[in-house]
């Protein structure tokens, strides 16, 4: 078990070094680029196998105890040790990190994002995995800080080098831009997003380091197990408050907590698909994990003093994230009319990007995690840990799906996706039913449908707010509970709007959904020519009919290639966009099915059998909150 955990942390680093070296002659294959991508799949797959073996060998009857521990002196003068170990809190996060990284490597093998060398891409991906795994495995405050910072540089380059986003007008890329469907660079947009990400997290980390040093120096050790067992006995109340405030600010940036969240939407929108999956599924969990592992057991008095403020910021984040998503989900022309004065409180964006919407939804979902932690009760903290895992699975799946939409349609702009469905005569359900079904599944899982993973964490967090820890104001927490409940309603609203617009299509001018083959208002069947979703409309913005092809169409062209309108048809009138007449798109491909199926299965299993995860975390949570008793 010791060797397994050490290998899980070290193997990605060794794999990153090997990725930068020339491949041995027998492993080069026909394409050197595919060889290094295959190397990434192999290393991350081996790490996943070792993680599963570690989970199988874990003693679930002693989930509160640190297992598979390694404790080696590193810097004796400062009493810094290479101390590794896992318990019921860190084991699920460790396995989920290994799983998501492997799925990202597998997805990239078939769809490598353009923008840089595959060797550098794989090396950065493996360094990122090593940092996140080490964060959940180390038991020394200084090592925790080093592992926490280790992920910043790889993610910065993944965003700045391989990231990209559509232009601000939401237009489909032209020949001068990157090809449609690619995660193409967008110059200053991706660089600005990468700089915001690293500046926010670095500034937060500097403040966090001061808090970690304060706890370690005042407590007489940097060993996290010993400090948790002391339960703040050697720290004065003022020291604990200052330490929790400093550590909390650094961790809140990564969580992210409102109002320190503003780096997140740009980073998600600019990042490549696999970068968004890892950012939402793994990196955000590092902040909330640190609060549970460090702040609650090591400085309980400080955590108790600042818990109501954390709960208040968490609830504001829930409402803000939900309202921002609702503003982005509504059609552009309807936002002011339907939201009214609330529109002034939501971010005004020229483009309702689906990727940005999911990023804002993470602010709301992580607000439930922070609310559960702020209750300081086993129920709330267990709910927070469950919501961590659920959010990683569900949001990782959603970002995979959004990446697939961008690949097929060249855009993730909601107005273009929904408007293109109306123009083409078929929405996502009609054109790619499996892809549409998976998107609907991810949406209902994210809104917290009972029976899926997203339900239990949020419900337990609100249960914890109903009966907060002794000494906390119950009326205040009941208010937080009511506001969080309103957030669940807003979450359901914007996600159902997204499903309706993208998967089912929007109402046409007459109020009926534009569906291929549907009868027109006069009862005759529609023969509208389909147009590609996200494609530009005709240059003159006029409508054209599709009953009879033009008489003078050049050889080898379709009626829509000529640009001349045909005779009017009483049956249907369609706005033509792309010159393509065939509106069929690729449904779920084999490599996509392989990457997404584990997330779907685990989302269902966690929703139907929550005791499997709660039975693992609860003993460890009780142990931490009880000061080791």
Tab-separated table of N, CA, C and O in Angstrom, residues 489-561:
chain	number	residue	atom	x	y	z
A	489	UNK	N	-33.967	26.233	-7.450
A	489	UNK	CA	-35.022	26.504	-8.435
A	489	UNK	C	-34.471	27.236	-9.652
A	489	UNK	O	-34.824	26.922	-10.798
A	490	UNK	N	-33.598	28.211	-9.409
A	490	UNK	CA	-32.994	28.933	-10.528
A	490	UNK	C	-32.108	28.014	-11.355
A	490	UNK	O	-32.057	28.121	-12.586
A	491	UNK	N	-31.413	27.094	-10.684
A	491	UNK	CA	-30.577	26.136	-11.398
A	491	UNK	C	-31.416	25.270	-12.331
A	491	UNK	O	-31.054	25.049	-13.495
A	492	UNK	N	-32.534	24.772	-11.812
A	492	UNK	CA	-33.421	23.975	-12.662
A	492	UNK	C	-33.931	24.798	-13.838
A	492	UNK	O	-34.033	24.296	-14.971
A	493	UNK	N	-34.224	26.076	-13.602
A	493	UNK	CA	-34.767	26.925	-14.658
A	493	UNK	C	-33.780	27.088	-15.811
A	493	UNK	O	-34.119	26.842	-16.978
A	494	UNK	N	-32.543	27.473	-15.508
A	494	UNK	CA	-31.635	27.743	-16.628
A	494	UNK	C	-31.196	26.464	-17.333
A	494	UNK	O	-30.996	26.465	-18.552
A	495	UNK	N	-31.063	25.359	-16.611
A	495	UNK	CA	-30.656	24.130	-17.280
A	495	UNK	C	-31.769	23.579	-18.175
A	495	UNK	O	-31.505	23.064	-19.267
A	496	UNK	N	-33.008	23.692	-17.728
A	496	UNK	CA	-34.109	23.252	-18.586
A	496	UNK	C	-34.261	24.150	-19.813
A	496	UNK	O	-34.636	23.682	-20.894
A	497	UNK	N	-33.973	25.436	-19.651
A	497	UNK	CA	-34.001	26.340	-20.807
A	497	UNK	C	-32.935	25.927	-21.817
A	497	UNK	O	-33.167	25.912	-23.038
A	498	UNK	N	-31.752	25.578	-21.329
A	498	UNK	CA	-30.682	25.139	-22.221
A	498	UNK	C	-31.098	23.873	-22.965
A	498	UNK	O	-30.904	23.765	-24.191
A	499	UNK	N	-31.669	22.907	-22.259
A	499	UNK	CA	-32.100	21.669	-22.902
A	499	UNK	C	-33.176	21.962	-23.950
A	499	UNK	O	-33.138	21.430	-25.069
A	500	UNK	N	-34.113	22.822	-23.604
A	500	UNK	CA	-35.170	23.138	-24.570
A	500	UNK	C	-34.608	23.801	-25.817
A	500	UNK	O	-34.964	23.444	-26.945
A	501	UNK	N	-33.709	24.755	-25.639
A	501	UNK	CA	-33.214	25.508	-26.787
A	501	UNK	C	-32.297	24.673	-27.674
A	501	UNK	O	-32.414	24.704	-28.897
A	502	UNK	N	-31.369	23.927	-27.064
A	502	UNK	CA	-30.379	23.209	-27.856
A	502	UNK	C	-30.905	21.855	-28.328
A	502	UNK	O	-30.726	21.485	-29.489
A	503	UNK	N	-31.569	21.130	-27.459
A	503	UNK	CA	-31.982	19.769	-27.788
A	503	UNK	C	-33.330	19.711	-28.485
A	503	UNK	O	-33.559	18.831	-29.336
A	504	UNK	N	-34.240	20.607	-28.135
A	504	UNK	CA	-35.600	20.529	-28.661
A	504	UNK	C	-35.896	21.599	-29.697
A	504	UNK	O	-36.865	21.484	-30.447
A	505	UNK	N	-35.106	22.658	-29.753
A	505	UNK	CA	-35.346	23.731	-30.696
A	505	UNK	C	-36.197	24.819	-30.104
A	505	UNK	O	-36.879	24.635	-29.094
A	506	UNK	N	-36.154	25.981	-30.730
A	506	UNK	CA	-36.903	27.136	-30.242
A	506	UNK	C	-38.164	27.335	-31.076
A	506	UNK	O	-38.237	26.910	-32.229
A	507	UNK	N	-39.178	27.988	-30.507
A	507	UNK	CA	-40.386	28.260	-31.289
A	507	UNK	C	-40.077	29.116	-32.501
A	507	UNK	O	-39.273	30.034	-32.439
A	508	UNK	N	-40.713	28.773	-33.626
A	508	UNK	CA	-40.587	29.593	-34.816
A	508	UNK	C	-41.467	30.826	-34.681
A	508	UNK	O	-42.092	31.064	-33.659
A	509	UNK	N	-41.558	31.609	-35.732
A	509	UNK	CA	-42.293	32.872	-35.657
A	509	UNK	C	-43.747	32.663	-35.299
A	509	UNK	O	-44.349	33.452	-34.590
A	510	UNK	N	-44.329	31.559	-35.760
A	510	UNK	CA	-45.730	31.300	-35.474
A	510	UNK	C	-45.978	30.665	-34.132
A	510	UNK	O	-47.113	30.387	-33.787
A	511	UNK	N	-44.884	30.400	-33.372
A	511	UNK	CA	-45.040	29.824	-32.050
A	511	UNK	C	-44.830	28.331	-32.007
A	511	UNK	O	-44.716	27.747	-30.956
A	512	UNK	N	-44.760	27.654	-33.163
A	512	UNK	CA	-44.565	26.207	-33.187
A	512	UNK	C	-43.093	25.896	-33.300
A	512	UNK	O	-42.318	26.650	-33.865
A	513	UNK	N	-42.681	24.769	-32.751
A	513	UNK	CA	-41.284	24.360	-32.860
A	513	UNK	C	-40.982	23.999	-34.301
A	513	UNK	O	-41.765	23.341	-34.981
A	514	UNK	N	-39.824	24.439	-34.759
A	514	UNK	CA	-39.392	24.131	-36.115
A	514	UNK	C	-38.781	22.741	-36.129
A	514	UNK	O	-37.668	22.547	-35.680
A	515	UNK	N	-39.491	21.781	-36.605
A	515	UNK	CA	-39.026	20.400	-36.629
A	515	UNK	C	-39.091	19.887	-38.061
A	515	UNK	O	-40.042	20.186	-38.782
A	516	UNK	N	-38.099	19.143	-38.448
A	516	UNK	CA	-38.052	18.629	-39.810
A	516	UNK	C	-39.297	17.804	-40.089
A	516	UNK	O	-39.634	16.898	-39.348
A	517	UNK	N	-39.948	18.130	-41.181
A	517	UNK	CA	-41.104	17.364	-41.586
A	517	UNK	C	-42.383	17.736	-40.875
A	517	UNK	O	-43.416	17.147	-41.119
A	518	UNK	N	-42.352	18.701	-39.959
A	518	UNK	CA	-43.551	19.071	-39.227
A	518	UNK	C	-44.490	19.831	-40.144
A	518	UNK	O	-44.066	20.557	-41.030
A	519	UNK	N	-45.803	19.714	-39.957
A	519	UNK	CA	-46.737	20.415	-40.838
A	519	UNK	C	-46.692	21.909	-40.620
A	519	UNK	O	-46.477	22.380	-39.514
A	520	UNK	N	-46.863	22.635	-41.672
A	520	UNK	CA	-46.923	24.090	-41.607
A	520	UNK	C	-48.275	24.511	-41.072
A	520	UNK	O	-49.192	23.698	-40.938
A	521	UNK	N	-48.453	25.814	-40.748
A	521	UNK	CA	-49.732	26.256	-40.199
A	521	UNK	C	-50.932	25.940	-41.075
A	521	UNK	O	-52.034	25.786	-40.584
A	522	UNK	N	-50.697	25.825	-42.408
A	522	UNK	CA	-51.847	25.536	-43.265
A	522	UNK	C	-52.108	24.039	-43.402
A	522	UNK	O	-52.977	23.627	-44.163
A	523	UNK	N	-51.342	23.214	-42.694
A	523	UNK	CA	-51.584	21.781	-42.711
A	523	UNK	C	-50.743	20.999	-43.683
A	523	UNK	O	-50.738	19.777	-43.668
A	524	UNK	N	-49.997	21.670	-44.569
A	524	UNK	CA	-49.157	20.958	-45.519
A	524	UNK	C	-47.812	20.654	-44.907
A	524	UNK	O	-47.324	21.395	-44.065
A	525	UNK	N	-47.181	19.556	-45.314
A	525	UNK	CA	-45.886	19.193	-44.725
A	525	UNK	C	-44.801	20.180	-45.128
A	525	UNK	O	-44.799	20.707	-46.235
A	526	UNK	N	-43.869	20.396	-44.210
A	526	UNK	CA	-42.777	21.329	-44.464
A	526	UNK	C	-41.723	20.678	-45.326
A	526	UNK	O	-41.384	19.520	-45.152
A	527	UNK	N	-41.147	21.424	-46.270
A	527	UNK	CA	-40.054	20.938	-47.105
A	527	UNK	C	-38.871	21.881	-47.016
A	527	UNK	O	-38.133	22.072	-47.965
A	528	UNK	N	-38.706	22.501	-45.859
A	528	UNK	CA	-37.632	23.483	-45.709
A	528	UNK	C	-36.268	22.831	-45.874
A	528	UNK	O	-36.025	21.750	-45.396
A	529	UNK	N	-35.384	23.527	-46.555
A	529	UNK	CA	-34.022	23.039	-46.707
A	529	UNK	C	-33.293	23.259	-45.399
A	529	UNK	O	-33.280	24.357	-44.863
A	530	UNK	N	-32.661	22.244	-44.841
A	530	UNK	CA	-31.955	22.401	-43.577
A	530	UNK	C	-30.679	23.195	-43.745
A	530	UNK	O	-30.049	23.175	-44.792
A	531	UNK	N	-30.304	23.871	-42.684
A	531	UNK	CA	-29.036	24.596	-42.665
A	531	UNK	C	-28.231	24.130	-41.481
A	531	UNK	O	-28.756	23.663	-40.506
A	532	UNK	N	-26.953	24.278	-41.557
A	532	UNK	CA	-26.083	23.803	-40.482
A	532	UNK	C	-26.217	24.676	-39.259
A	532	UNK	O	-26.303	25.884	-39.357
A	533	UNK	N	-26.226	24.050	-38.102
A	533	UNK	CA	-26.302	24.797	-36.859
A	533	UNK	C	-25.045	25.618	-36.695
A	533	UNK	O	-23.939	25.135	-36.873
A	534	UNK	N	-25.233	26.894	-36.365
A	534	UNK	CA	-24.094	27.767	-36.126
A	534	UNK	C	-23.539	28.377	-37.395
A	534	UNK	O	-22.577	29.129	-37.358
A	535	UNK	N	-24.131	28.068	-38.581
A	535	UNK	CA	-23.594	28.627	-39.807
A	535	UNK	C	-24.120	30.019	-40.025
A	535	UNK	O	-25.190	30.386	-39.562
A	536	UNK	N	-23.413	30.878	-40.771
A	536	UNK	CA	-23.886	32.235	-41.011
A	536	UNK	C	-25.110	32.245	-41.900
A	536	UNK	O	-25.289	31.389	-42.762
A	537	UNK	N	-25.961	33.234	-41.740
A	537	UNK	CA	-27.152	33.362	-42.563
A	537	UNK	C	-26.786	34.013	-43.886
A	537	UNK	O	-25.657	34.450	-44.119
A	538	UNK	N	-27.770	34.105	-44.751
A	538	UNK	CA	-27.534	34.706	-46.051
A	538	UNK	C	-27.075	36.137	-45.892
A	538	UNK	O	-27.425	36.833	-44.947
A	539	UNK	N	-26.278	36.597	-46.837
A	539	UNK	CA	-25.652	37.913	-46.696
A	539	UNK	C	-26.668	39.023	-46.605
A	539	UNK	O	-26.460	40.010	-45.892
A	540	UNK	N	-27.765	38.905	-47.333
A	540	UNK	CA	-28.743	39.975	-47.303
A	540	UNK	C	-29.752	39.819	-46.194
A	540	UNK	O	-30.633	40.654	-46.032
A	541	UNK	N	-29.654	38.717	-45.397
A	541	UNK	CA	-30.538	38.539	-44.251
A	541	UNK	C	-31.954	38.212	-44.621
A	541	UNK	O	-32.846	38.234	-43.791
A	542	UNK	N	-32.252	37.918	-45.921
A	542	UNK	CA	-33.622	37.630	-46.329
A	542	UNK	C	-33.896	36.148	-46.231
A	542	UNK	O	-33.005	35.333	-46.092
A	543	UNK	N	-35.168	35.800	-46.320
A	543	UNK	CA	-35.571	34.387	-46.284
A	543	UNK	C	-35.705	33.864	-47.696
A	543	UNK	O	-36.005	34.611	-48.641
A	544	UNK	N	-35.496	32.585	-47.830
A	544	UNK	CA	-35.582	31.942	-49.126
A	544	UNK	C	-36.399	30.683	-49.012
A	544	UNK	O	-36.448	30.066	-47.964
A	545	UNK	N	-36.992	30.268	-50.077
A	545	UNK	CA	-37.839	29.082	-50.065
A	545	UNK	C	-37.102	27.920	-50.705
A	545	UNK	O	-36.089	28.083	-51.360
A	546	UNK	N	-37.665	26.756	-50.527
A	546	UNK	CA	-36.953	25.544	-50.971
A	546	UNK	C	-37.907	24.552	-51.596
A	546	UNK	O	-37.877	23.383	-51.317
A	547	UNK	N	-38.795	25.021	-52.460
A	547	UNK	CA	-39.712	24.087	-53.105
A	547	UNK	C	-39.166	23.636	-54.441
A	547	UNK	O	-39.152	22.460	-54.763
A	548	UNK	N	-38.677	24.590	-55.257
A	548	UNK	CA	-38.194	24.266	-56.585
A	548	UNK	C	-36.801	24.825	-56.751
A	548	UNK	O	-36.562	25.982	-56.431
A	549	UNK	N	-35.830	24.061	-57.240
A	549	UNK	CA	-34.486	24.591	-57.424
A	549	UNK	C	-34.447	25.610	-58.533
A	549	UNK	O	-35.261	25.577	-59.453
A	550	UNK	N	-33.524	26.558	-58.520
A	550	UNK	CA	-33.419	27.545	-59.588
A	550	UNK	C	-33.144	26.866	-60.923
A	550	UNK	O	-32.436	25.866	-61.012
A	551	UNK	N	-33.696	27.438	-61.962
A	551	UNK	CA	-33.563	26.821	-63.275
A	551	UNK	C	-32.150	26.922	-63.812
A	551	UNK	O	-31.720	26.085	-64.587
A	552	UNK	N	-31.439	27.975	-63.418
A	552	UNK	CA	-30.121	28.205	-64.010
A	552	UNK	C	-28.992	27.835	-63.072
A	552	UNK	O	-27.939	28.436	-63.087
A	553	UNK	N	-29.220	26.852	-62.264
A	553	UNK	CA	-28.166	26.473	-61.319
A	553	UNK	C	-26.996	25.873	-62.065
A	553	UNK	O	-27.159	25.013	-62.919
A	554	UNK	N	-25.787	26.312	-61.773
A	554	UNK	CA	-24.619	25.749	-62.458
A	554	UNK	C	-24.454	24.273	-62.130
A	554	UNK	O	-24.883	23.796	-61.104
A	555	UNK	N	-23.778	23.607	-63.032
A	555	UNK	CA	-23.552	22.177	-62.828
A	555	UNK	C	-22.696	21.946	-61.600
A	555	UNK	O	-21.704	22.624	-61.382
A	556	UNK	N	-23.092	20.960	-60.780
A	556	UNK	CA	-22.331	20.597	-59.587
A	556	UNK	C	-22.680	21.403	-58.374
A	556	UNK	O	-22.027	21.289	-57.359
A	557	UNK	N	-23.702	22.263	-58.483
A	557	UNK	CA	-24.077	23.071	-57.329
A	557	UNK	C	-25.470	22.704	-56.898
A	557	UNK	O	-26.243	22.111	-57.636
A	558	UNK	N	-25.784	23.091	-55.685
A	558	UNK	CA	-27.124	22.927	-55.151
A	558	UNK	C	-27.842	24.242	-55.269
A	558	UNK	O	-27.227	25.290	-55.492
A	559	UNK	N	-29.160	24.264	-55.136
A	559	UNK	CA	-29.878	25.519	-55.218
A	559	UNK	C	-29.346	26.568	-54.269
A	559	UNK	O	-29.350	27.740	-54.588
A	560	UNK	N	-28.903	26.181	-53.107
A	560	UNK	CA	-28.458	27.179	-52.148
A	560	UNK	C	-27.084	27.719	-52.497
A	560	UNK	O	-26.633	28.690	-51.944
A	561	UNK	N	-26.365	27.049	-53.461
A	561	UNK	CA	-25.057	27.541	-53.855
A	561	UNK	C	-25.181	28.734	-54.788
A	561	UNK	O	-24.245	29.517	-54.938
